[in-house]
């Protein structure tokens, strides 16, 4: 197996991006020529949107994008619109050189792939946009209740990046389960011609869900943060909705996590809380503060009693 590394095309401006996309378009096999005969990949272009500070979870999305499409675009942009006042916008980890080195690793991006790393002035040339995407009811619950406007900010930049990068498929991790559900709903409700692909959440060996924000955790925080994945594991052994929620909360508290934003058991497509009569697969979602770091995690659970 080759261990050769290659470097993707790095672009910062809209003009550079348009030129690099045009190169990808010229190289693409036209659908009319029988795409299936030329390639096993079902899509022409895939986009993976990130805020940088990449980790193995992001790289698994890029590897999947590589499998699904002939050409890949990775966007790296810390979107101010999705951070509330007092959140970590200014200290959010930024490391473009490190990100590029990771993306150039074996089996990931090659010279025909694109990394789009724009400045704020490129994405929002007129300053804060007047017109934004409203996530609606799916954006009011859970993350939306604790981070008002967060999902509107996410959807606004996701739609802009979809317009700018023109993908056939866009990949999002299931770690941000509510974000994924909101993006799916936006694409459906607004007829955006993009297939949304949800990819599995990636965990460290000790169970901690990978997140760029894990970089903020002290050694002691990190030990306590394992309470989130433990809560999901123990709660999944229960059968009734109430027992699932209470086991998760008790486990978080036993791990020394006192500031819990929510423990929610929701219907996966709508993100509405399930009641005692619900049976079937639900999503158990947790958000909690460990030290100065806010973490989220989730897992599917079967409600059977
Ligand atoms: O999941 C993220 O990193 C961000 O919310 C996204 C999708 C890149 C939009 O800024």
PDB file of N, CA and C in Angstrom, residues 81-135:
ATOM      1  N   UNK A  81     -21.286  33.563  13.095  1.00  0.00           N
ATOM      2  CA  UNK A  81     -22.749  33.621  13.225  1.00  0.00           C
ATOM      3  C   UNK A  81     -23.308  32.545  14.154  1.00  0.00           C
ATOM      4  N   UNK A  82     -22.563  31.470  14.360  1.00  0.00           N
ATOM      5  CA  UNK A  82     -23.112  30.382  15.171  1.00  0.00           C
ATOM      6  C   UNK A  82     -22.599  30.387  16.609  1.00  0.00           C
ATOM      7  N   UNK A  83     -21.833  31.439  16.971  1.00  0.00           N
ATOM      8  CA  UNK A  83     -21.359  31.581  18.350  1.00  0.00           C
ATOM      9  C   UNK A  83     -22.176  32.654  19.036  1.00  0.00           C
ATOM     10  N   UNK A  84     -22.614  32.371  20.259  1.00  0.00           N
ATOM     11  CA  UNK A  84     -23.337  33.380  21.027  1.00  0.00           C
ATOM     12  C   UNK A  84     -22.374  34.269  21.797  1.00  0.00           C
ATOM     13  N   UNK A  85     -22.928  35.358  22.392  1.00  0.00           N
ATOM     14  CA  UNK A  85     -22.102  36.244  23.216  1.00  0.00           C
ATOM     15  C   UNK A  85     -21.531  35.415  24.370  1.00  0.00           C
ATOM     16  N   UNK A  86     -20.252  35.612  24.651  1.00  0.00           N
ATOM     17  CA  UNK A  86     -19.641  34.888  25.775  1.00  0.00           C
ATOM     18  C   UNK A  86     -19.217  33.469  25.429  1.00  0.00           C
ATOM     19  N   UNK A  87     -19.460  33.021  24.219  1.00  0.00           N
ATOM     20  CA  UNK A  87     -18.976  31.696  23.834  1.00  0.00           C
ATOM     21  C   UNK A  87     -17.521  31.787  23.377  1.00  0.00           C
ATOM     22  N   UNK A  88     -16.975  30.672  22.845  1.00  0.00           N
ATOM     23  CA  UNK A  88     -15.522  30.559  22.659  1.00  0.00           C
ATOM     24  C   UNK A  88     -15.023  30.952  21.267  1.00  0.00           C
ATOM     25  N   UNK A  89     -15.722  31.910  20.590  1.00  0.00           N
ATOM     26  CA  UNK A  89     -15.297  32.290  19.228  1.00  0.00           C
ATOM     27  C   UNK A  89     -13.823  32.710  19.186  1.00  0.00           C
ATOM     28  N   UNK A  90     -13.393  33.571  20.125  1.00  0.00           N
ATOM     29  CA  UNK A  90     -12.025  34.109  20.022  1.00  0.00           C
ATOM     30  C   UNK A  90     -10.980  33.052  20.373  1.00  0.00           C
ATOM     31  N   UNK A  91     -11.313  32.090  21.229  1.00  0.00           N
ATOM     32  CA  UNK A  91     -10.285  31.094  21.597  1.00  0.00           C
ATOM     33  C   UNK A  91     -10.459  29.779  20.828  1.00  0.00           C
ATOM     34  N   UNK A  92     -11.424  29.726  19.898  1.00  0.00           N
ATOM     35  CA  UNK A  92     -11.638  28.467  19.161  1.00  0.00           C
ATOM     36  C   UNK A  92     -10.325  28.086  18.472  1.00  0.00           C
ATOM     37  N   UNK A  93      -9.859  26.814  18.626  1.00  0.00           N
ATOM     38  CA  UNK A  93      -8.529  26.468  18.090  1.00  0.00           C
ATOM     39  C   UNK A  93      -8.436  26.621  16.568  1.00  0.00           C
ATOM     40  N   UNK A  94      -7.358  27.269  16.114  1.00  0.00           N
ATOM     41  CA  UNK A  94      -7.141  27.475  14.669  1.00  0.00           C
ATOM     42  C   UNK A  94      -5.737  26.996  14.321  1.00  0.00           C
ATOM     43  N   UNK A  95      -5.602  26.130  13.332  1.00  0.00           N
ATOM     44  CA  UNK A  95      -4.286  25.588  12.962  1.00  0.00           C
ATOM     45  C   UNK A  95      -4.327  25.133  11.504  1.00  0.00           C
ATOM     46  N   UNK A  96      -4.327  26.112  10.575  1.00  0.00           N
ATOM     47  CA  UNK A  96      -4.478  25.773   9.156  1.00  0.00           C
ATOM     48  C   UNK A  96      -3.354  24.859   8.663  1.00  0.00           C
ATOM     49  N   UNK A  97      -2.106  25.142   9.116  1.00  0.00           N
ATOM     50  CA  UNK A  97      -0.981  24.307   8.644  1.00  0.00           C
ATOM     51  C   UNK A  97      -1.150  22.864   9.101  1.00  0.00           C
ATOM     52  N   UNK A  98      -1.493  22.705  10.363  1.00  0.00           N
ATOM     53  CA  UNK A  98      -1.706  21.352  10.902  1.00  0.00           C
ATOM     54  C   UNK A  98      -2.860  20.663  10.175  1.00  0.00           C
ATOM     55  N   UNK A  99      -3.935  21.422   9.913  1.00  0.00           N
ATOM     56  CA  UNK A  99      -5.089  20.837   9.220  1.00  0.00           C
ATOM     57  C   UNK A  99      -4.702  20.354   7.825  1.00  0.00           C
ATOM     58  N   UNK A 100      -3.908  21.192   7.118  1.00  0.00           N
ATOM     59  CA  UNK A 100      -3.504  20.816   5.751  1.00  0.00           C
ATOM     60  C   UNK A 100      -2.642  19.561   5.764  1.00  0.00           C
ATOM     61  N   UNK A 101      -1.759  19.468   6.756  1.00  0.00           N
ATOM     62  CA  UNK A 101      -0.895  18.278   6.850  1.00  0.00           C
ATOM     63  C   UNK A 101      -1.770  17.038   7.054  1.00  0.00           C
ATOM     64  N   UNK A 102      -2.766  17.153   7.929  1.00  0.00           N
ATOM     65  CA  UNK A 102      -3.642  15.992   8.168  1.00  0.00           C
ATOM     66  C   UNK A 102      -4.418  15.623   6.908  1.00  0.00           C
ATOM     67  N   UNK A 103      -4.941  16.653   6.217  1.00  0.00           N
ATOM     68  CA  UNK A 103      -5.765  16.389   5.022  1.00  0.00           C
ATOM     69  C   UNK A 103      -4.952  15.806   3.880  1.00  0.00           C
ATOM     70  N   UNK A 104      -3.618  16.016   3.909  1.00  0.00           N
ATOM     71  CA  UNK A 104      -2.749  15.515   2.835  1.00  0.00           C
ATOM     72  C   UNK A 104      -2.310  14.083   3.098  1.00  0.00           C
ATOM     73  N   UNK A 105      -2.770  13.492   4.188  1.00  0.00           N
ATOM     74  CA  UNK A 105      -2.352  12.134   4.547  1.00  0.00           C
ATOM     75  C   UNK A 105      -2.851  11.098   3.548  1.00  0.00           C
ATOM     76  N   UNK A 106      -2.308   9.881   3.648  1.00  0.00           N
ATOM     77  CA  UNK A 106      -2.653   8.806   2.707  1.00  0.00           C
ATOM     78  C   UNK A 106      -4.154   8.542   2.653  1.00  0.00           C
ATOM     79  N   UNK A 107      -4.660   8.431   1.420  1.00  0.00           N
ATOM     80  CA  UNK A 107      -6.078   8.089   1.236  1.00  0.00           C
ATOM     81  C   UNK A 107      -7.016   9.263   1.427  1.00  0.00           C
ATOM     82  N   UNK A 108      -6.476  10.461   1.671  1.00  0.00           N
ATOM     83  CA  UNK A 108      -7.370  11.610   1.873  1.00  0.00           C
ATOM     84  C   UNK A 108      -7.328  12.510   0.639  1.00  0.00           C
ATOM     85  N   UNK A 109      -6.903  13.781   0.782  1.00  0.00           N
ATOM     86  CA  UNK A 109      -7.010  14.690  -0.359  1.00  0.00           C
ATOM     87  C   UNK A 109      -5.786  14.639  -1.265  1.00  0.00           C
ATOM     88  N   UNK A 110      -6.021  14.784  -2.569  1.00  0.00           N
ATOM     89  CA  UNK A 110      -4.948  14.871  -3.554  1.00  0.00           C
ATOM     90  C   UNK A 110      -4.951  16.247  -4.194  1.00  0.00           C
ATOM     91  N   UNK A 111      -4.073  16.485  -5.173  1.00  0.00           N
ATOM     92  CA  UNK A 111      -3.924  17.815  -5.772  1.00  0.00           C
ATOM     93  C   UNK A 111      -5.188  18.328  -6.463  1.00  0.00           C
ATOM     94  N   UNK A 112      -6.066  17.426  -6.896  1.00  0.00           N
ATOM     95  CA  UNK A 112      -7.297  17.886  -7.555  1.00  0.00           C
ATOM     96  C   UNK A 112      -8.388  18.226  -6.559  1.00  0.00           C
ATOM     97  N   UNK A 113      -8.162  17.915  -5.303  1.00  0.00           N
ATOM     98  CA  UNK A 113      -9.142  18.266  -4.275  1.00  0.00           C
ATOM     99  C   UNK A 113      -8.839  19.671  -3.759  1.00  0.00           C
ATOM    100  N   UNK A 114      -9.844  20.244  -3.098  1.00  0.00           N
ATOM    101  CA  UNK A 114      -9.744  21.667  -2.731  1.00  0.00           C
ATOM    102  C   UNK A 114      -9.945  21.830  -1.227  1.00  0.00           C
ATOM    103  N   UNK A 115      -9.107  22.694  -0.632  1.00  0.00           N
ATOM    104  CA  UNK A 115      -9.387  23.167   0.728  1.00  0.00           C
ATOM    105  C   UNK A 115      -9.724  24.646   0.605  1.00  0.00           C
ATOM    106  N   UNK A 116     -10.931  24.995   1.003  1.00  0.00           N
ATOM    107  CA  UNK A 116     -11.399  26.394   0.936  1.00  0.00           C
ATOM    108  C   UNK A 116     -11.348  26.954   2.363  1.00  0.00           C
ATOM    109  N   UNK A 117     -10.406  27.891   2.582  1.00  0.00           N
ATOM    110  CA  UNK A 117     -10.218  28.467   3.920  1.00  0.00           C
ATOM    111  C   UNK A 117     -10.389  29.992   3.828  1.00  0.00           C
ATOM    112  N   UNK A 118     -11.628  30.442   3.763  1.00  0.00           N
ATOM    113  CA  UNK A 118     -11.872  31.882   3.571  1.00  0.00           C
ATOM    114  C   UNK A 118     -11.771  32.668   4.880  1.00  0.00           C
ATOM    115  N   UNK A 119     -11.579  33.972   4.749  1.00  0.00           N
ATOM    116  CA  UNK A 119     -11.701  34.890   5.886  1.00  0.00           C
ATOM    117  C   UNK A 119     -13.169  35.225   6.067  1.00  0.00           C
ATOM    118  N   UNK A 120     -13.423  35.851   7.207  1.00  0.00           N
ATOM    119  CA  UNK A 120     -14.790  36.309   7.489  1.00  0.00           C
ATOM    120  C   UNK A 120     -15.309  37.250   6.400  1.00  0.00           C
ATOM    121  N   UNK A 121     -14.392  38.124   5.863  1.00  0.00           N
ATOM    122  CA  UNK A 121     -14.827  39.118   4.875  1.00  0.00           C
ATOM    123  C   UNK A 121     -15.183  38.463   3.538  1.00  0.00           C
ATOM    124  N   UNK A 122     -14.684  37.248   3.317  1.00  0.00           N
ATOM    125  CA  UNK A 122     -15.023  36.530   2.077  1.00  0.00           C
ATOM    126  C   UNK A 122     -16.429  35.946   2.200  1.00  0.00           C
ATOM    127  N   UNK A 123     -16.734  35.400   3.345  1.00  0.00           N
ATOM    128  CA  UNK A 123     -18.045  34.770   3.527  1.00  0.00           C
ATOM    129  C   UNK A 123     -19.128  35.823   3.781  1.00  0.00           C
ATOM    130  N   UNK A 124     -18.774  36.856   4.544  1.00  0.00           N
ATOM    131  CA  UNK A 124     -19.766  37.899   4.866  1.00  0.00           C
ATOM    132  C   UNK A 124     -19.239  39.255   4.388  1.00  0.00           C
ATOM    133  N   UNK A 125     -19.186  39.462   3.047  1.00  0.00           N
ATOM    134  CA  UNK A 125     -18.567  40.687   2.530  1.00  0.00           C
ATOM    135  C   UNK A 125     -19.294  41.959   2.955  1.00  0.00           C
ATOM    136  N   UNK A 126     -20.582  41.841   3.278  1.00  0.00           N
ATOM    137  CA  UNK A 126     -21.332  43.031   3.708  1.00  0.00           C
ATOM    138  C   UNK A 126     -21.501  43.071   5.217  1.00  0.00           C
ATOM    139  N   UNK A 127     -20.673  42.344   5.933  1.00  0.00           N
ATOM    140  CA  UNK A 127     -20.840  42.247   7.386  1.00  0.00           C
ATOM    141  C   UNK A 127     -21.935  41.225   7.699  1.00  0.00           C
ATOM    142  N   UNK A 128     -22.502  41.335   8.885  1.00  0.00           N
ATOM    143  CA  UNK A 128     -23.538  40.358   9.288  1.00  0.00           C
ATOM    144  C   UNK A 128     -24.672  40.326   8.273  1.00  0.00           C
ATOM    145  N   UNK A 129     -25.060  39.145   7.811  1.00  0.00           N
ATOM    146  CA  UNK A 129     -26.147  39.102   6.817  1.00  0.00           C
ATOM    147  C   UNK A 129     -27.474  39.550   7.406  1.00  0.00           C
ATOM    148  N   UNK A 130     -28.239  40.263   6.604  1.00  0.00           N
ATOM    149  CA  UNK A 130     -29.565  40.703   7.050  1.00  0.00           C
ATOM    150  C   UNK A 130     -30.547  39.531   6.938  1.00  0.00           C
ATOM    151  N   UNK A 131     -30.433  38.798   5.839  1.00  0.00           N
ATOM    152  CA  UNK A 131     -31.323  37.653   5.607  1.00  0.00           C
ATOM    153  C   UNK A 131     -30.592  36.380   6.048  1.00  0.00           C
ATOM    154  N   UNK A 132     -31.247  35.583   6.873  1.00  0.00           N
ATOM    155  CA  UNK A 132     -30.632  34.339   7.370  1.00  0.00           C
ATOM    156  C   UNK A 132     -31.592  33.181   7.241  1.00  0.00           C
ATOM    157  N   UNK A 133     -31.065  31.972   7.337  1.00  0.00           N
ATOM    158  CA  UNK A 133     -31.934  30.792   7.367  1.00  0.00           C
ATOM    159  C   UNK A 133     -32.434  30.619   8.801  1.00  0.00           C
ATOM    160  N   UNK A 134     -33.744  30.387   8.949  1.00  0.00           N
ATOM    161  CA  UNK A 134     -34.313  30.132  10.281  1.00  0.00           C
ATOM    162  C   UNK A 134     -34.521  28.628  10.433  1.00  0.00           C
ATOM    163  N   UNK A 135     -33.937  28.057  11.477  1.00  0.00           N
ATOM    164  CA  UNK A 135     -34.043  26.604  11.673  1.00  0.00           C
ATOM    165  C   UNK A 135     -35.430  26.202  12.141  1.00  0.00           C
TER     166      UNK A 135
END
